[in-house]
Short mmCIF file of C-alpha atoms and ligand atoms in Angstrom, two decimals:
data_model
loop_
_atom_site.label_atom_id
_atom_site.label_comp_id
_atom_site.label_asym_id
_atom_site.label_seq_id
_atom_site.Cartn_x
_atom_site.Cartn_y
_atom_site.Cartn_z
CA MET V 22 243.02 19.87 94.46
CA SER V 23 245.00 22.97 95.38
CA GLU V 24 244.15 25.39 98.18
CA LEU V 25 243.22 27.88 95.49
CA ALA V 26 240.54 25.76 93.86
CA TYR V 27 236.84 25.97 94.75
CA LYS V 28 235.11 22.87 96.05
CA ARG V 29 231.63 22.34 97.46
CA THR V 30 231.32 20.95 100.98
CA ASN V 31 229.10 17.98 101.78
CA VAL V 32 227.54 18.82 105.16
CA TYR V 33 227.23 15.17 106.16
CA GLU V 34 230.91 14.61 105.35
CA ILE V 35 232.14 17.22 107.84
CA ALA V 36 229.36 17.21 110.46
CA ASP V 37 230.41 16.19 113.97
CA GLU V 38 228.07 14.46 116.38
CA LYS V 39 226.75 17.77 117.74
CA LEU V 40 225.91 19.19 114.31
CA MET V 41 224.30 15.89 113.24
CA LYS V 42 222.04 16.04 116.29
CA GLU V 43 221.10 19.67 115.57
CA ILE V 44 220.31 18.83 111.94
CA PHE V 45 218.13 15.86 112.84
CA ASP V 46 216.37 17.60 115.74
CA TYR V 47 215.56 20.62 113.59
CA ALA V 48 214.07 18.34 110.91
CA GLU V 49 211.47 17.03 113.37
CA GLY V 50 209.98 20.51 113.90
CA TYR V 51 209.99 21.04 110.15
CA LYS V 52 208.15 17.77 109.50
CA THR V 53 205.42 18.74 111.96
CA PHE V 54 205.10 22.12 110.23
CA LEU V 55 204.78 20.34 106.85
CA ASP V 56 201.99 18.08 108.05
CA GLU V 57 200.07 20.87 109.80
CA GLY V 58 200.16 23.39 106.97
CA LYS V 59 199.58 22.09 103.46
CA THR V 60 197.99 25.25 102.08
CA GLU V 61 198.84 28.93 102.47
CA ARG V 62 195.80 29.35 104.75
CA GLU V 63 196.92 26.56 107.09
CA VAL V 64 200.52 27.82 107.16
CA CYS V 65 199.21 31.30 108.01
CA ASN V 66 197.20 29.93 110.94
CA TYR V 67 200.14 27.84 112.13
CA VAL V 68 202.61 30.73 111.98
CA VAL V 69 200.19 33.19 113.62
CA ALA V 70 199.84 30.82 116.58
CA ALA V 71 203.62 30.38 116.78
CA ALA V 72 204.14 34.16 116.52
CA GLU V 73 201.63 34.91 119.26
CA ALA V 74 203.35 32.37 121.51
CA LYS V 75 206.55 34.37 120.92
CA GLY V 76 204.84 37.63 121.92
CA TYR V 77 204.02 38.94 118.43
CA LYS V 78 200.93 41.18 118.26
CA PRO V 79 198.67 41.82 115.27
CA PHE V 80 199.59 45.03 113.45
CA THR V 81 197.02 47.56 112.24
CA PHE V 82 197.89 50.26 109.74
CA GLY V 83 198.42 53.64 111.35
CA THR V 84 199.91 52.23 114.57
CA LYS V 85 203.35 53.55 115.46
CA LEU V 86 206.05 50.90 115.67
CA ASN V 87 208.66 51.31 118.40
CA VAL V 88 212.06 49.73 118.99
CA GLY V 89 211.55 46.24 120.39
CA ASP V 90 208.06 45.84 118.91
CA LYS V 91 207.21 42.43 117.50
CA VAL V 92 204.19 42.44 115.20
CA TYR V 93 202.60 40.40 112.45
CA TYR V 94 200.24 41.35 109.65
CA ASN V 95 197.95 38.55 108.61
CA ASN V 96 196.89 39.45 105.08
CA ARG V 97 193.47 37.85 104.51
CA GLY V 98 194.60 34.64 106.17
CA LYS V 99 196.70 33.78 103.11
CA ASN V 100 199.92 35.66 103.48
CA ILE V 101 201.76 36.90 106.53
CA TYR V 102 204.38 39.53 107.37
CA LEU V 103 206.35 39.23 110.61
CA ILE V 104 208.17 42.37 111.73
CA ARG V 105 210.57 42.97 114.58
CA ILE V 106 211.78 46.54 115.11
CA GLY V 107 215.48 46.73 115.94
CA LYS V 108 217.65 49.40 117.55
CA LYS V 109 219.61 50.45 114.46
CA ASP V 110 218.62 53.54 112.47
CA VAL V 111 216.59 52.14 109.56
CA ALA V 112 217.43 55.10 107.29
CA LYS V 113 221.14 54.34 107.59
CA HIS V 114 221.11 50.56 107.93
CA GLY V 115 217.86 49.65 106.19
CA ILE V 116 216.01 46.54 107.24
CA ARG V 117 216.70 42.84 106.64
CA ILE V 118 214.04 41.01 104.68
CA LEU V 119 213.57 37.25 104.33
CA ALA V 120 210.92 36.54 101.70
CA SER V 121 209.60 33.06 100.96
CA HIS V 122 206.27 31.70 99.76
CA ILE V 123 203.75 29.36 101.33
CA ASP V 124 201.61 28.36 98.34
CA SER V 125 202.48 25.13 96.52
CA PRO V 126 201.31 23.56 93.26
CA ARG V 127 198.04 21.67 93.71
CA ILE V 128 194.69 20.94 92.10
CA ASP V 129 191.83 23.38 92.73
CA LEU V 130 188.12 22.58 92.37
CA LYS V 131 186.29 24.64 89.78
CA GLN V 132 183.40 26.87 90.90
CA VAL V 133 180.79 24.45 89.47
CA PRO V 134 182.67 21.22 90.06
CA LEU V 135 180.11 18.45 90.56
CA TYR V 136 178.77 16.11 87.90
CA GLU V 137 177.84 12.50 87.51
CA ALA V 138 179.12 10.15 84.82
CA GLU V 139 178.10 6.50 84.52
CA GLY V 140 177.20 6.29 88.20
CA ILE V 141 180.33 8.01 89.51
CA ALA V 142 180.14 11.42 91.21
CA MET V 143 183.05 13.44 89.87
CA ALA V 144 184.43 16.95 90.36
CA LYS V 145 186.02 19.22 87.77
CA THR V 146 189.31 20.93 88.62
CA HIS V 147 191.74 23.53 87.37
CA TYR V 148 195.31 22.94 88.49
CA TYR V 149 197.28 25.64 90.34
CA GLY V 150 200.93 26.26 89.45
CA GLY V 151 203.26 24.22 87.32
CA ILE V 152 202.40 20.57 87.72
CA ARG V 153 203.25 17.53 85.62
CA LYS V 154 199.68 16.29 85.37
CA TYR V 155 200.40 12.58 85.07
CA GLN V 156 202.07 12.63 88.52
CA TRP V 157 198.79 13.52 90.25
CA ALA V 158 196.79 10.48 89.14
CA THR V 159 196.41 7.36 91.31
CA ILE V 160 197.63 8.95 94.54
CA PRO V 161 195.56 9.72 97.66
CA LEU V 162 194.43 13.34 97.69
CA ALA V 163 193.11 15.37 100.61
CA LEU V 164 190.62 18.23 100.27
CA HIS V 165 191.66 21.48 101.97
CA GLY V 166 190.29 24.98 101.92
CA ALA V 167 187.48 27.31 102.81
CA VAL V 168 183.84 27.68 101.81
CA ILE V 169 181.85 30.85 102.36
CA LEU V 170 178.28 29.62 102.88
CA LYS V 171 175.14 31.41 101.70
CA ASN V 172 174.72 33.05 105.11
CA GLY V 173 178.30 34.41 104.98
CA GLU V 174 179.64 31.93 107.49
CA LYS V 175 183.10 30.49 106.76
CA LEU V 176 183.61 26.75 106.71
CA GLU V 177 187.20 25.49 107.03
CA VAL V 178 187.69 22.19 105.21
CA LYS V 179 190.35 19.54 105.78
CA ILE V 180 189.34 16.03 104.72
CA GLY V 181 191.82 13.23 104.11
CA GLU V 182 194.56 13.95 106.63
CA ASP V 183 193.18 12.00 109.58
CA ASP V 184 193.78 8.23 109.39
CA ASN V 185 189.99 7.69 109.56
CA ASP V 186 189.19 10.19 106.80
CA PRO V 187 188.37 9.17 103.26
CA VAL V 188 190.69 10.50 100.53
CA PHE V 189 190.03 11.53 96.93
CA TYR V 190 191.39 10.24 93.66
CA ILE V 191 192.23 10.87 90.02
CA SER V 192 192.22 7.73 87.88
CA ASP V 193 194.62 6.62 85.15
CA LEU V 194 194.56 3.88 82.55
CA LEU V 195 195.55 0.30 83.25
CA PRO V 196 198.66 -0.76 81.28
CA HIS V 197 196.61 -3.39 79.45
CA LEU V 198 194.61 -0.67 77.70
CA ALA V 199 197.19 2.11 77.61
CA ALA V 200 198.93 1.42 74.31
CA LYS V 201 197.56 4.61 72.72
CA GLN V 202 198.22 6.73 75.81
CA ASN V 203 201.75 5.32 76.11
CA ALA V 204 202.51 6.58 72.63
CA LYS V 205 201.54 10.17 73.53
CA PRO V 206 204.07 12.77 74.71
CA LEU V 207 204.22 12.60 78.54
CA GLY V 208 202.73 16.09 78.92
CA GLU V 209 199.62 15.05 77.02
CA ALA V 210 199.05 11.64 78.62
CA ILE V 211 196.63 13.24 81.08
CA GLU V 212 195.11 16.56 80.07
CA GLY V 213 193.98 19.45 82.25
CA GLU V 214 190.31 18.68 81.73
CA GLY V 215 191.09 15.05 82.58
CA LEU V 216 192.04 15.83 86.17
CA ASN V 217 188.58 14.95 87.46
CA ILE V 218 188.21 13.86 91.07
CA TRP V 219 186.39 10.75 92.26
CA PHE V 220 183.87 11.95 94.85
CA GLY V 221 181.37 9.10 95.36
CA ASN V 222 179.60 6.06 94.03
CA ILE V 223 176.47 5.33 96.14
CA PRO V 224 173.14 6.53 94.68
CA TYR V 225 170.58 8.34 96.84
CA THR V 226 168.10 5.46 96.66
CA THR V 227 165.80 6.80 99.38
CA ALA V 228 165.27 10.18 97.69
CA GLU V 229 161.62 11.27 97.40
CA ASN V 230 161.77 12.16 93.71
CA GLU V 231 162.78 9.54 91.18
CA LYS V 232 165.10 12.01 89.41
CA ASP V 233 167.05 12.59 92.66
CA LYS V 234 168.06 8.95 93.05
CA THR V 235 171.55 9.73 91.76
CA VAL V 236 175.08 9.51 93.11
CA LYS V 237 175.64 13.24 92.70
CA GLU V 238 172.48 13.92 94.73
CA ASN V 239 173.77 11.58 97.45
CA VAL V 240 177.07 13.48 97.59
CA LEU V 241 175.09 16.73 97.94
CA LYS V 242 173.05 15.14 100.75
CA ILE V 243 176.27 14.16 102.60
CA LEU V 244 177.76 17.64 102.12
CA ASN V 245 174.56 19.14 103.46
CA GLU V 246 174.28 16.84 106.48
CA LYS V 247 177.97 17.12 107.42
CA TYR V 248 178.78 20.68 106.50
CA GLY V 249 175.50 22.49 105.87
CA MET V 250 176.54 23.01 102.25
CA GLU V 251 174.49 23.20 99.07
CA GLU V 252 175.86 22.99 95.54
CA ALA V 253 175.90 26.77 95.02
CA ASP V 254 178.29 27.12 97.96
CA PHE V 255 181.11 25.91 95.68
CA LEU V 256 180.68 29.26 93.89
CA SER V 257 182.21 31.00 96.90
CA ALA V 258 184.71 28.34 97.84
CA GLU V 259 188.43 27.85 97.55
CA LEU V 260 188.95 24.10 97.73
CA SER V 261 192.19 22.39 96.82
CA LEU V 262 193.26 18.79 96.41
CA VAL V 263 196.72 18.20 97.86
CA PRO V 264 198.58 14.90 98.31
CA ALA V 265 197.40 13.12 101.46
CA PHE V 266 200.93 11.93 102.24
CA LYS V 267 202.71 12.78 105.49
CA ALA V 268 206.30 13.96 105.67
CA LYS V 269 208.67 11.00 106.11
CA ASP V 270 212.38 10.35 106.38
CA ILE V 271 213.84 8.88 103.20
CA GLY V 272 216.63 6.33 102.98
CA PHE V 273 218.19 3.89 105.46
CA ASP V 274 220.25 6.70 107.00
CA ARG V 275 217.27 9.10 107.20
CA ALA V 276 219.33 11.88 105.62
CA LEU V 277 216.44 13.16 103.48
CA ILE V 278 212.81 14.19 103.94
CA GLY V 279 210.03 13.34 101.52
CA ALA V 280 206.92 15.54 101.63
CA TYR V 281 204.37 17.48 99.63
CA GLY V 282 205.19 21.17 99.13
CA HIS V 283 208.79 21.56 100.29
CA ASP V 284 208.67 24.34 97.68
CA ASP V 285 208.62 26.66 99.45
CA ARG V 286 207.77 25.76 102.99
CA VAL V 287 211.35 24.46 103.26
CA CYS V 288 212.47 28.10 103.21
CA SER V 289 209.48 29.52 105.12
CA TYR V 290 210.14 27.38 108.18
CA PRO V 291 213.84 28.36 108.50
CA ALA V 292 212.87 32.03 107.90
CA TYR V 293 210.38 32.37 110.71
CA THR V 294 212.18 30.10 113.15
CA ALA V 295 215.40 32.11 112.65
CA LEU V 296 213.43 35.27 113.44
CA PHE V 297 211.87 33.75 116.56
CA ASP V 298 215.33 32.84 117.91
CA GLU V 299 215.83 36.54 118.76
CA ILE V 300 219.57 36.31 118.36
CA SER V 301 220.07 40.08 118.13
CA GLU V 302 218.07 43.23 118.79
CA GLU V 303 220.04 45.38 116.34
CA ASN V 304 218.41 44.96 112.91
CA THR V 305 214.82 45.57 111.99
CA VAL V 306 213.72 42.33 110.36
CA MET V 307 210.76 41.50 108.15
CA VAL V 308 209.86 37.92 107.25
CA VAL V 309 207.44 37.65 104.33
CA LEU V 310 205.50 34.46 103.76
CA ALA V 311 203.91 35.20 100.41
CA ASP V 312 201.07 33.55 98.53
CA LYS V 313 200.56 33.17 94.76
CA GLU V 314 204.27 32.77 93.92
CA GLU V 315 203.45 29.67 91.93
CA ILE V 316 201.18 31.64 89.61
CA GLY V 317 203.30 34.77 89.21
CA SER V 318 203.10 36.56 92.58
CA GLU V 319 199.95 38.37 91.45
CA GLY V 320 196.96 39.54 93.44
CA VAL V 321 196.19 40.78 96.93
CA SER V 322 198.20 38.09 98.68
CA GLY V 323 201.08 37.93 96.19
CA MET V 324 204.50 39.58 96.47
CA GLN V 325 203.55 42.20 93.86
CA CYS V 326 200.72 43.52 96.06
CA ALA V 327 201.18 47.10 97.31
CA ILE V 328 200.81 45.88 100.88
CA PHE V 329 204.52 45.04 101.02
CA ASN V 330 205.48 48.63 100.25
CA ASP V 331 202.72 49.91 102.55
CA LEU V 332 204.25 48.00 105.46
CA LEU V 333 207.74 49.29 104.60
CA ASN V 334 206.28 52.81 104.62
CA GLU V 335 204.79 52.22 108.07
CA ILE V 336 208.19 51.13 109.42
CA ALA V 337 209.89 54.20 107.93
CA ALA V 338 207.14 56.59 109.08
CA SER V 339 207.27 55.18 112.62
CA ALA V 340 211.02 55.87 112.70
CA GLY V 341 210.45 59.30 111.18
CA VAL V 342 212.76 58.61 108.23
CA SER V 343 212.49 58.60 104.43
CA ALA V 344 211.09 55.31 103.15
CA ALA V 345 213.24 55.67 100.03
CA ALA V 346 216.40 55.94 102.14
CA MET V 347 215.33 52.91 104.17
CA ARG V 348 214.68 50.82 101.07
CA ALA V 349 217.97 51.88 99.46
CA ASN V 350 219.88 50.48 102.43
CA SER V 351 217.74 47.39 102.98
CA LEU V 352 218.89 43.89 102.08
CA CYS V 353 216.80 40.90 101.11
CA LEU V 354 217.22 37.18 100.79
CA SER V 355 214.57 35.84 98.46
CA ALA V 356 214.18 32.43 100.07
CA ASP V 357 213.15 29.87 97.51
CA VAL V 358 214.16 26.44 96.36
CA ASN V 359 216.41 25.39 93.49
CA ALA V 360 216.59 22.13 91.57
CA GLY V 361 218.90 19.61 93.21
CA PHE V 362 221.22 17.54 91.02
CA ASP V 363 219.45 14.26 90.32
CA PRO V 364 221.66 11.34 89.17
CA ASN V 365 218.62 9.87 87.40
CA PHE V 366 218.41 12.95 85.17
CA PRO V 367 221.94 14.33 84.82
CA GLU V 368 221.27 15.65 81.32
CA VAL V 369 219.23 18.72 82.36
CA LEU V 370 221.67 20.17 84.90
CA GLU V 371 225.13 21.55 84.28
CA LYS V 372 227.29 19.67 86.78
CA GLN V 373 229.58 22.54 87.72
CA ASN V 374 226.73 24.97 88.36
CA ALA V 375 223.98 22.84 89.86
CA THR V 376 222.94 22.79 93.52
CA TYR V 377 223.65 19.45 95.15
CA ILE V 378 221.59 18.03 97.98
CA SER V 379 223.35 17.94 101.36
CA HIS V 380 225.86 20.57 100.20
CA GLY V 381 224.30 23.42 102.15
CA ALA V 382 222.16 26.46 101.43
CA GLY V 383 221.97 27.14 97.69
CA VAL V 384 222.55 30.71 96.55
CA THR V 385 221.13 31.46 93.12
CA LYS V 386 222.58 34.64 91.62
CA PHE V 387 220.01 34.74 88.86
CA THR V 388 216.92 32.84 87.79
CA GLY V 389 214.93 33.42 84.59
CA ALA V 390 215.30 31.68 81.26
CA ARG V 391 217.01 32.11 77.88
CA GLY V 392 219.79 34.58 78.66
CA LYS V 393 218.71 35.30 82.27
CA SER V 394 215.52 36.93 80.96
CA GLY V 395 213.08 37.81 83.74
CA SER V 396 215.68 37.65 86.50
CA SER V 397 216.92 40.42 88.78
CA ASP V 398 220.49 38.94 88.69
CA ALA V 399 222.19 39.99 91.94
CA ASP V 400 225.36 42.09 91.56
CA ALA V 401 228.86 40.91 92.45
CA GLU V 402 228.99 43.34 95.40
CA TYR V 403 225.93 41.81 97.04
CA MET V 404 227.16 38.27 96.27
CA GLY V 405 230.44 39.30 97.93
CA PHE V 406 228.61 40.58 100.99
CA ILE V 407 226.60 37.34 101.30
CA ARG V 408 229.68 35.19 100.73
CA LYS V 409 231.64 36.95 103.48
CA LEU V 410 228.69 36.88 105.86
CA PHE V 411 228.09 33.14 105.46
CA ASP V 412 231.78 32.23 105.57
CA GLU V 413 232.34 34.28 108.73
CA ASN V 414 229.36 32.61 110.38
CA GLY V 415 230.32 29.05 109.44
CA VAL V 416 227.34 28.57 107.12
CA ILE V 417 227.84 25.80 104.56
CA TRP V 418 226.56 27.07 101.24
CA GLN V 419 226.92 26.60 97.51
CA THR V 420 225.69 28.25 94.35
CA GLY V 421 223.68 26.79 91.55
CA GLU V 422 221.44 27.69 88.66
CA LEU V 423 218.19 26.13 87.58
CA GLY V 424 219.25 23.78 84.82
CA LYS V 425 221.47 23.95 81.79
CA VAL V 426 221.40 27.07 79.64
CA ASP V 427 218.28 27.13 77.44
CA VAL V 428 216.89 23.87 78.86
CA GLY V 429 214.25 25.67 80.90
CA GLY V 430 214.10 28.10 83.78
CA GLY V 431 211.95 29.66 86.43
CA GLY V 432 211.37 32.70 88.60
CA THR V 433 210.89 33.68 92.24
CA VAL V 434 209.73 36.72 94.23
CA ALA V 435 213.27 38.18 94.04
CA LYS V 436 212.69 40.58 91.17
CA TYR V 437 209.61 42.18 92.74
CA ILE V 438 211.64 43.12 95.81
CA ALA V 439 214.75 44.10 93.84
CA ASN V 440 212.56 46.34 91.66
CA MET V 441 211.87 48.38 94.80
CA ASN V 442 215.55 49.30 95.11
CA ILE V 443 216.35 46.60 97.66
CA SER V 444 219.44 44.43 97.08
CA THR V 445 218.13 40.89 96.70
CA VAL V 446 219.50 37.47 95.95
CA ASP V 447 217.86 34.05 95.87
CA ILE V 448 218.84 31.43 98.41
CA GLY V 449 217.21 28.19 99.43
CA VAL V 450 217.21 24.45 99.61
CA ALA V 451 217.93 22.11 96.70
CA VAL V 452 214.85 20.00 95.92
CA ILE V 453 214.58 16.71 94.06
CA SER V 454 211.40 16.25 91.95
CA MET V 455 210.29 19.86 92.47
CA HIS V 456 206.51 20.41 92.09
CA ALA V 457 205.82 16.66 92.25
CA PRO V 458 203.26 15.44 94.81
CA TYR V 459 206.15 14.13 96.90
CA GLU V 460 209.36 16.17 96.81
CA VAL V 461 212.66 15.40 98.52
CA VAL V 462 215.14 17.62 100.39
CA SER V 463 218.14 17.02 102.63
CA LYS V 464 217.84 17.63 106.37
CA ALA V 465 221.36 19.07 106.30
CA ASP V 466 220.33 21.72 103.75
CA VAL V 467 217.23 22.72 105.71
CA TYR V 468 219.45 23.30 108.75
CA GLU V 469 222.19 25.17 106.87
CA THR V 470 219.54 27.42 105.31
CA TYR V 471 218.27 28.16 108.80
CA LEU V 472 221.86 29.00 109.88
CA ALA V 473 222.21 31.24 106.82
CA PHE V 474 219.04 33.15 107.75
CA ARG V 475 220.22 33.53 111.35
CA ALA V 476 223.51 35.00 110.13
CA PHE V 477 221.65 37.36 107.79
CA ILE V 478 219.31 38.85 110.39
CA LYS V 479 221.92 39.03 113.14
MN1 MN Q 506 209.24 28.29 95.03
MN1 MN Q 507 207.65 26.46 92.75
#
């Protein structure tokens, strides 16, 4: 291949001993983060603690922000904004924004979940985000979330992560009796209303009333004894079933990490750790860890919420400059994952324009579907800026799009930020089996994405 031709770089092919050590050391911190925060609430708590340890203080609206200030805004415990005020004039230079999301596809309990069928206590669910339903049966599931009790007290729930905890379960057919199910299209093999959770099997034989000697009643008794709950407390609860797996190295060489919810904690971790490195005091930097991306970035904790603009306005007002001028000069990396090329399924990705695992941070110029519809499609000038920045800082990166033309598609938070007159492009880590209970990424890509974010906020 000539000097003039473009070729992707495999990080592991060129990494020296020092870089290999950095890549593998960084992955350990990421794996801990994955295991500690499986829901947006848990990630929020984890990052708030990390931020406070780095001297970040909670921000309240109406407080003036000064150069050198490090603050965080914890939005309802589900979404967090980290802000560091730099020395540069924000009207002239704008601010640097890294925006990722901390919600992942999962299975949520309904508000009236409990029932009993043939001596089994079951719970009804409604899935959250784009899942392939059949993948969530016959795996151990942990129950995470929050319950607001009748008296207003908040109960934090996390059952199934400790080795001594029970886990929960969705059943599937045995192959011996699955002939009919096998003939169905994969997407219909298990239906939404079929994602019912196994909750218990022992009847409440010592109940005073004959009609209470049921398995469901026994589950209610356990919930009451252990957590002070009654059935109506599910009405004001947000309880999610997530895979009970821990993050693990994959392969003999340990190059890859398997875990639940790389999408998009694999970009959130590099974003906030790059900020905490404090490599430069020049730029004002905002790291957004958004919620609700998987269901369209809606609502009070989603990227479309006015709170994002409100915080930008506070930064501009504190500096005494026009918020519009600040936004016009601000730059954003929408940090989200892309589909990695999977040799088991080569037919859905276009080889020349796919992201490959272990080939560095993946820049995605546009997302969307069917003719780039629904994408903000970054301009050549901003792509040029990013390209130069990464190349000058020794970041290994590639580009890729989500699948072959017209095969499918997807979206990120990018367009909501770009719509506010802020130059934005997607960048993130290539993921294998995205949205599955156990997804796979390359340690090298996690590290290169972190280096990309460091270069961007410097
Ligand atoms: Mn994502
Ligand atoms: Mn996703």
